[in-house]
XYZ file of C-alpha atoms in Angstrom:
524
model
C 10.557 -29.399 6.929
C 8.617 -28.900 3.688
C 4.885 -29.513 4.152
C 3.700 -28.478 0.670
C 5.201 -28.324 -2.830
C 3.618 -26.529 -5.790
C 5.058 -27.340 -9.218
C 4.239 -25.999 -12.712
C 0.737 -24.999 -11.658
C -1.635 -23.170 -14.003
C -5.241 -22.172 -13.478
C -7.432 -20.672 -16.218
C -10.683 -18.748 -16.164
C -12.101 -19.550 -19.606
C -9.160 -18.701 -21.917
C -7.406 -16.332 -19.487
C -4.452 -17.569 -17.443
C -5.319 -16.389 -13.927
C -2.557 -18.020 -11.851
C 0.822 -19.492 -12.781
C 3.274 -20.976 -10.259
C 6.593 -22.451 -11.390
C 7.976 -23.859 -8.137
C 7.035 -22.810 -4.610
C 7.138 -24.604 -1.301
C 5.817 -24.084 2.218
C 7.919 -24.973 5.249
C 6.518 -25.802 8.659
C 6.009 -22.566 10.671
C 6.214 -20.366 7.530
C 4.260 -17.103 7.700
C 3.370 -16.217 4.099
C 1.463 -13.107 3.046
C -0.373 -13.431 -0.273
C -0.840 -10.081 -2.033
C -2.167 -8.843 -5.365
C -4.789 -6.555 -6.810
C -8.500 -7.287 -6.466
C -9.409 -9.957 -9.011
C -5.827 -11.245 -9.315
C -6.784 -14.677 -7.918
C -5.715 -14.603 -4.248
C -8.826 -16.413 -2.973
C -8.600 -18.870 -5.885
C -4.994 -19.726 -4.995
C -5.965 -20.352 -1.349
C -8.733 -22.698 -2.539
C -6.234 -24.529 -4.766
C -3.897 -24.981 -1.791
C -6.839 -26.139 0.370
C -7.882 -28.706 -2.244
C -11.377 -27.259 -2.692
C -10.505 -26.282 -6.267
C -8.441 -28.180 -8.873
C -5.659 -26.758 -11.041
C -5.807 -27.148 -14.830
C -2.088 -27.992 -15.012
C 0.582 -28.947 -12.453
C 0.647 -30.491 -9.026
C 0.268 -29.632 -5.332
C 1.823 -32.216 -3.020
C 0.987 -31.792 0.677
C 2.318 -33.534 3.774
C -0.168 -32.072 6.249
C -3.833 -31.279 6.809
C -5.038 -27.764 5.992
C -7.767 -25.449 7.255
C -9.330 -22.734 5.068
C -10.645 -19.656 6.885
C -12.953 -18.175 4.207
C -13.438 -14.508 3.389
C -17.224 -14.822 3.047
C -18.602 -15.935 6.379
C -22.093 -16.805 7.603
C -24.074 -13.568 7.952
C -27.338 -15.292 8.925
C -26.860 -14.402 12.572
C -27.613 -11.685 15.097
C -23.915 -11.376 15.941
C -21.849 -8.440 14.664
C -19.400 -8.853 11.790
C -16.471 -8.653 14.204
C -17.962 -11.322 16.471
C -18.544 -13.667 13.493
C -14.936 -13.174 12.331
C -13.530 -13.895 15.824
C -15.703 -17.021 16.092
C -14.395 -18.381 12.757
C -10.785 -17.638 13.775
C -11.070 -19.369 17.148
C -12.657 -22.483 15.556
C -9.901 -22.650 12.915
C -7.072 -22.263 15.452
C -8.620 -24.871 17.758
C -8.291 -27.552 15.034
C -4.476 -27.291 15.199
C -3.925 -28.312 11.560
C -0.465 -28.021 10.056
C -1.479 -25.339 7.539
C -3.877 -22.427 8.039
C -5.107 -20.643 4.908
C -6.649 -17.364 6.064
C -8.587 -15.176 3.615
C -8.924 -11.634 5.014
C -9.000 -12.704 8.702
C -9.058 -9.054 9.890
C -12.428 -8.303 8.224
C -14.671 -6.280 10.585
C -12.059 -6.327 13.381
C -11.112 -3.122 15.149
C -7.454 -2.296 15.846
C -7.454 -3.848 19.322
C -8.730 -7.177 18.026
C -6.362 -7.091 15.033
C -3.418 -6.782 17.426
C -4.846 -9.631 19.536
C -5.133 -11.797 16.396
C -1.508 -10.987 15.485
C -0.409 -12.408 18.857
C -2.623 -15.491 18.444
C -1.206 -16.282 15.016
C 2.397 -15.580 16.015
C 2.061 -18.224 18.779
C 0.287 -20.752 16.546
C 2.295 -23.898 15.730
C 2.101 -24.533 11.999
C 2.378 -22.705 8.681
C 0.073 -19.863 7.651
C -0.773 -18.354 4.282
C -2.623 -15.070 4.798
C -4.521 -12.852 2.374
C -4.833 -9.389 3.900
C -5.052 -5.762 2.780
C -3.729 -4.614 6.162
C -0.020 -3.879 5.724
C 0.674 -3.522 9.461
C -0.823 -6.991 9.968
C 1.417 -8.436 7.234
C 4.453 -6.635 8.668
C 3.825 -7.996 12.158
C 3.404 -11.625 11.054
C 4.962 -12.470 7.713
C 8.434 -13.751 6.879
C 7.655 -14.250 3.169
C 5.436 -12.518 0.623
C 3.901 -14.208 -2.399
C 2.874 -11.562 -4.919
C 0.486 -12.340 -7.793
C 1.801 -10.156 -10.628
C -0.325 -8.595 -13.381
C 0.484 -11.510 -15.725
C -0.733 -14.051 -13.135
C 2.721 -15.301 -12.126
C 3.306 -15.787 -8.410
C 6.652 -14.350 -7.314
C 8.275 -14.946 -3.923
C 9.908 -12.208 -1.839
C 11.690 -12.821 1.462
C 10.707 -10.688 4.457
C 7.521 -8.910 5.533
C 5.442 -6.456 3.509
C 7.787 -3.541 4.199
C 10.711 -5.634 2.907
C 8.640 -6.571 -0.155
C 7.934 -2.913 -1.003
C 11.648 -2.087 -0.627
C 12.484 -4.882 -3.088
C 9.782 -3.652 -5.504
C 11.208 -0.131 -5.306
C 14.640 -1.544 -6.123
C 13.123 -3.336 -9.130
C 11.693 0.004 -10.337
C 15.129 1.651 -10.006
C 16.699 -1.254 -11.923
C 14.046 -0.955 -14.659
C 14.700 2.796 -14.871
C 18.452 2.160 -15.169
C 17.807 -0.505 -17.823
C 15.606 1.954 -19.751
C 18.307 4.648 -19.616
C 20.953 2.161 -20.826
C 18.608 1.031 -23.590
C 18.028 4.630 -24.694
C 21.787 5.322 -24.616
C 22.641 2.204 -26.659
C 19.795 2.876 -29.083
C 21.039 6.456 -29.578
C 24.607 5.244 -30.184
C 23.475 2.706 -32.801
C 21.197 5.237 -34.533
C 24.063 7.762 -34.734
C 26.458 5.087 -36.038
C 23.895 3.995 -38.637
C 23.364 7.566 -39.812
C 27.137 8.124 -40.162
C 27.637 4.898 -42.159
C 24.749 5.766 -44.482
C 26.186 9.250 -45.043
C 29.637 7.761 -45.828
C 28.053 5.259 -48.217
C 26.365 8.119 -50.091
C 29.625 10.103 -50.307
C 31.494 7.051 -51.650
C 29.653 7.359 -55.014
C 31.039 10.851 -55.610
C 34.358 11.524 -57.361
C 36.971 12.863 -54.925
C 37.824 16.543 -55.460
C 41.601 15.850 -55.927
C 41.042 13.442 -58.856
C 40.099 14.684 -62.298
C 37.481 12.901 -64.380
C 40.119 11.631 -66.819
C 42.253 10.276 -63.943
C 39.248 8.541 -62.501
C 38.605 6.839 -65.835
C 42.257 5.850 -66.269
C 42.811 4.543 -62.693
C 39.419 2.854 -62.382
C 38.400 4.892 -59.348
C 34.690 4.297 -59.920
C 34.796 0.524 -59.264
C 36.976 1.188 -56.207
C 34.425 3.587 -54.702
C 31.574 1.254 -55.609
C 33.375 -1.482 -53.663
C 33.874 0.892 -50.744
C 30.192 1.882 -50.852
C 29.125 -1.783 -50.763
C 31.295 -2.388 -47.703
C 29.811 0.652 -45.932
C 26.293 -0.464 -46.797
C 27.037 -3.914 -45.381
C 28.292 -2.328 -42.140
C 25.192 -0.107 -42.010
C 22.993 -3.180 -42.481
C 24.745 -4.931 -39.581
C 24.157 -1.890 -37.347
C 20.516 -1.807 -38.441
C 20.159 -5.489 -37.515
C 21.696 -4.833 -34.091
C 19.241 -1.962 -33.637
C 16.293 -4.174 -34.561
C 17.476 -6.948 -32.212
C 18.103 -4.567 -29.312
C 15.831 -5.708 -26.491
C 13.244 -2.990 -25.985
C 12.788 -1.596 -22.476
C 9.579 0.332 -21.768
C 9.738 3.660 -19.980
C 8.203 3.635 -16.497
C 4.958 5.602 -16.355
C 5.222 8.885 -14.521
C 1.955 10.409 -13.311
C 2.089 14.205 -13.006
C 1.689 15.921 -9.647
C -1.778 17.083 -8.628
C -2.363 20.749 -7.885
C -6.035 21.394 -7.223
C -7.949 24.642 -6.966
C -9.821 24.314 -3.665
C -12.508 26.831 -2.678
C -11.530 29.403 0.011
C -8.081 27.810 0.366
C -6.421 31.151 1.220
C -8.922 32.115 3.907
C -9.195 28.828 5.805
C -5.700 27.264 5.818
C -4.366 27.269 9.379
C -7.519 28.945 10.728
C -10.031 27.335 13.100
C -12.763 26.072 10.767
C -14.595 23.714 13.119
C -15.406 24.004 16.835
C -16.838 21.115 18.829
C -18.118 22.359 22.190
C -19.615 20.155 24.901
C -20.777 17.653 22.294
C -22.102 14.337 23.648
C -23.667 11.198 22.213
C -25.565 8.150 23.375
C -27.459 5.182 21.936
C -30.629 4.441 23.908
C -29.373 4.316 27.516
C -25.715 3.734 26.619
C -23.345 6.722 26.644
C -20.967 6.810 23.672
C -19.051 9.790 24.990
C -19.565 12.506 27.607
C -19.574 16.247 26.710
C -16.346 16.871 24.785
C -14.687 19.841 23.096
C -11.978 20.192 20.448
C -11.075 22.333 17.415
C -10.069 21.646 13.818
C -7.919 23.954 11.693
C -7.938 24.236 7.930
C -5.420 21.765 6.501
C -5.536 19.383 9.511
C -5.541 15.661 8.754
C -7.225 13.894 11.678
C -7.732 10.145 12.096
C -10.587 9.085 14.383
C -9.857 5.760 16.061
C -11.422 3.519 18.709
C -13.049 0.142 19.178
C -16.117 -0.886 17.195
C -19.267 0.669 18.628
C -17.697 3.640 20.460
C -19.331 6.201 18.152
C -16.766 7.107 15.469
C -19.313 7.210 12.636
C -21.768 8.985 14.961
C -19.223 11.779 15.463
C -18.784 12.202 11.696
C -22.537 12.336 11.150
C -22.990 14.967 13.876
C -20.302 17.126 12.238
C -21.837 16.750 8.770
C -25.321 17.586 10.111
C -23.998 20.582 12.131
C -25.852 19.396 15.228
C -25.947 21.584 18.380
C -22.395 21.808 19.725
C -20.898 21.843 16.212
C -19.908 25.235 14.754
C -18.283 25.400 11.330
C -16.752 28.281 9.392
C -18.529 29.620 6.303
C -15.266 28.960 4.446
C -15.619 25.224 5.108
C -17.095 23.100 2.296
C -17.642 19.473 3.299
C -17.641 16.342 1.172
C -18.785 13.185 3.018
C -17.737 9.678 1.982
C -19.646 6.866 3.677
C -19.456 3.849 1.333
C -22.817 4.941 -0.081
C -22.364 4.147 -3.756
C -25.801 5.518 -4.682
C -23.966 8.686 -5.786
C -22.876 6.795 -8.919
C -24.952 6.472 -12.094
C -24.288 2.889 -13.189
C -25.310 3.626 -16.784
C -22.668 6.338 -17.159
C -18.919 5.903 -17.598
C -16.320 6.459 -14.887
C -15.287 9.765 -16.448
C -18.879 10.980 -16.904
C -19.662 10.251 -13.229
C -16.637 12.136 -11.953
C -16.858 15.112 -14.333
C -20.545 15.675 -13.529
C -19.950 17.259 -10.089
C -16.420 18.612 -10.600
C -15.124 22.127 -11.211
C -11.612 20.840 -11.956
C -10.394 20.559 -15.558
C -10.526 17.187 -17.325
C -6.727 16.825 -17.391
C -6.575 16.939 -13.589
C -9.560 14.595 -13.294
C -7.825 12.080 -15.566
C -4.665 12.411 -13.461
C -6.631 11.635 -10.280
C -8.243 8.625 -11.977
C -4.826 7.447 -13.185
C -3.541 7.637 -9.609
C -6.388 5.272 -8.711
C -5.313 2.969 -11.562
C -7.933 3.948 -14.133
C -5.721 4.456 -17.192
C -6.478 5.681 -20.716
C -9.616 3.937 -22.074
C -10.485 2.563 -18.606
C -12.236 5.868 -17.865
C -14.872 5.064 -20.515
C -15.994 1.859 -18.780
C -19.557 1.955 -17.492
C -19.850 1.813 -13.698
C -22.250 -1.108 -14.164
C -19.345 -3.465 -15.088
C -17.043 -2.434 -12.205
C -16.247 -4.486 -9.110
C -17.142 -3.266 -5.617
C -13.612 -2.003 -4.992
C -13.506 -0.163 -8.311
C -16.829 1.524 -7.566
C -15.475 2.694 -4.204
C -12.519 4.294 -6.032
C -14.843 6.051 -8.505
C -17.037 7.334 -5.661
C -13.965 8.675 -3.890
C -12.621 10.312 -7.080
C -16.021 11.951 -7.645
C -15.929 13.400 -4.129
C -12.230 14.306 -4.237
C -12.523 16.596 -7.274
C -15.828 18.169 -6.194
C -16.119 21.812 -5.120
C -15.064 21.124 -1.506
C -12.130 21.779 0.803
C -12.876 19.320 3.635
C -13.027 15.545 3.214
C -14.902 13.506 5.825
C -14.201 9.838 5.157
C -15.804 6.859 6.917
C -13.713 3.702 6.356
C -12.517 4.732 2.873
C -10.189 1.712 2.511
C -12.914 -0.942 2.793
C -12.997 -3.213 -0.290
C -9.738 -1.718 -1.618
C -6.636 -3.776 -2.388
C -3.250 -2.615 -1.110
C -2.318 -0.901 -4.402
C -5.522 1.145 -4.259
C -5.021 2.007 -0.569
C -1.501 3.245 -1.309
C -2.844 5.287 -4.231
C -5.480 6.807 -1.936
C -2.741 7.645 0.577
C -0.796 9.489 -2.105
C -3.814 11.624 -2.981
C -4.538 12.485 0.662
C -0.891 13.262 1.474
C -0.819 15.925 -1.253
C -4.318 17.251 -0.536
C -4.196 20.833 0.754
C -7.651 20.735 2.317
C -8.813 19.296 5.658
C -9.312 15.562 6.207
C -11.251 13.787 8.984
C -11.217 10.029 8.548
C -12.297 6.892 10.373
C -10.171 3.816 9.729
C -8.813 0.671 11.384
C -5.924 0.484 8.885
C -2.932 1.437 11.043
C -0.494 1.987 8.165
C -3.041 4.116 6.315
C -3.532 6.243 9.439
C 0.231 6.563 9.967
C 0.763 7.688 6.365
C -2.084 10.231 6.184
C -2.911 11.723 9.604
C -1.014 14.376 11.565
C -3.421 14.345 14.546
C -5.164 11.416 16.260
C -8.602 11.602 17.852
C -9.430 8.583 20.013
C -12.799 7.696 21.537
C -12.401 5.455 24.581
C -13.830 5.141 28.083
C -16.722 7.446 27.044
C -14.279 10.283 26.335
C -12.844 12.017 23.267
C -9.124 12.812 23.380
C -6.858 14.496 20.815
C -3.181 13.604 20.376
C -0.868 15.887 18.411
C 1.302 13.998 15.960
C 0.957 10.873 13.850
C -0.133 7.351 14.796
C 3.350 6.304 15.945
C 3.476 9.328 18.269
C 0.134 8.258 19.722
C 1.177 4.599 20.170
C 4.433 5.621 21.850
C 2.807 8.282 24.015
C 3.516 7.839 27.728
C 1.128 9.631 30.134
C 2.858 12.117 32.430
C 2.189 10.164 35.653
C 3.573 6.987 34.080
C 6.575 8.882 32.679
C 7.330 10.368 36.125
C 7.040 6.915 37.719
C 9.378 5.417 35.121
C 11.906 8.215 35.644
C 11.870 7.607 39.414
C 12.398 3.860 38.953
C 15.322 4.457 36.589
C 16.891 6.853 39.099
C 16.533 4.236 41.848
C 18.092 1.509 39.647
C 21.047 3.736 38.729
C 21.597 4.549 42.424
C 21.629 0.813 43.277
C 24.003 0.061 40.379
C 26.435 2.696 41.656
C 26.202 1.292 45.194
C 26.799 -2.332 44.068
C 29.736 -1.324 41.857
C 31.352 0.209 44.939
C 30.765 -2.959 46.981
C 32.020 -5.202 44.146
C 35.316 -3.310 44.060
C 35.810 -3.950 47.790
C 34.198 -7.392 48.332
C 33.442 -9.171 45.024
C 30.967 -12.067 45.242
C 28.768 -14.116 42.928
C 25.588 -12.911 44.650
C 26.525 -9.243 44.181
C 27.481 -9.865 40.550
C 24.107 -11.544 39.855
C 22.278 -8.622 41.463
C 24.361 -6.202 39.349
C 23.509 -8.119 36.105
C 19.794 -8.177 37.020
C 19.775 -4.395 37.557
C 21.527 -3.828 34.209
C 18.952 -6.058 32.478
C 16.050 -4.157 34.057
C 17.594 -0.818 33.015
C 17.916 -2.043 29.396
C 14.288 -3.276 29.395
C 13.049 0.097 30.625
C 15.080 1.839 27.969
C 13.312 -0.188 25.266
C 9.797 0.246 26.678
């Protein structure tokens, strides 16, 4: 059942077309993820669908009541950001409207509460349109993606975010193939044109086998002039085809980044950081008991845990080299903490980044291009940049500094998905050490090779990526599971023997139940 139709919609900001929708509809129980770069109009589109903003052109016909869960929530409270977000969500879900429009509902939520929200929304009866920069959240919930393209058009893709990226990758391959075909056809036409022009020029010359007197007698000159005219006409037709050939732009390729990091030879693979019997508390509350672990040069470690367990505290203790923290002299730390005071707002992006860098300008420009600051963008003053853009500049400034260890506290805050994926690419190719705090599960999966979790007042290290950690089964539990499986298989064998001798419906039901339990344990 269709509960909303959007037809020929256009919304302008001054003279700029911000959003354009040809025809889209929302069915009851749809789960739609709305994606696009910061400033592309995602919040505006939600407000249009909610009826709190009017379109300049087109219509939105709705058959149900809607509820808008806003991105900017009441901060005039003593409650934490996560508590405020959860309160707004619970109020919105309690209203049981037919359409929920949720603008960044995971803001300030830790991973545990994000996963709880996923379950709440998956059970909710009604359609949902969600704006989120958390790809794991979109993957878990969405069956459709609406993408606001760079020209403002809203394009629909079936599937979750992972399906959307696969379709976008296919589009890139198709564009590359189209470009190669265009280049091939263009080359063929240019060669054909050159040959025809050469033949037309030769047609004015007297053939070697005919003497001048014969040419005058037989009227060869008019004949060759006629031939030349025909060749010129053909050449003109080829030229017209060349001019009318639909141009296909080459896809931009950003060169690989190879940075010169200080002490890279002496610290890669070596223990560069020792944490020994380190503890932390806030007033009378213990964050974690004395804990020990080591970090090697080149490690990429994600620090995870619920809000308030002391993740940022751990980073600060490492940066300050507090008692219990021993670092190698080869280790050079750069700390990113969302403190944008490191930027001079009166200087350009490029000037800010170059100021503290020992890398050459070509590499710096490549890093900035990876973060979507292209060509003349680098000359923009920081003063005119959005919050997300300033975060990217601050990160770029740190990234190309004279360091070999990045310590990052929530680096993806305020970044759109494109920027997060760009940041991932930089960190994946970074040869130095990375310690990061994040609640973005996909970001952690794509960047970290070790997981440090703070829970139950303890610090634990898991070898492997985030999926390894999530699928980790403690030894006692694994042994218990193995014993149960062995018992089930023994019973299955016993019942099979009895079924062959004395078949009965009761035995068959017991056999089917055991098979079902075995399959369930195999999936868990």
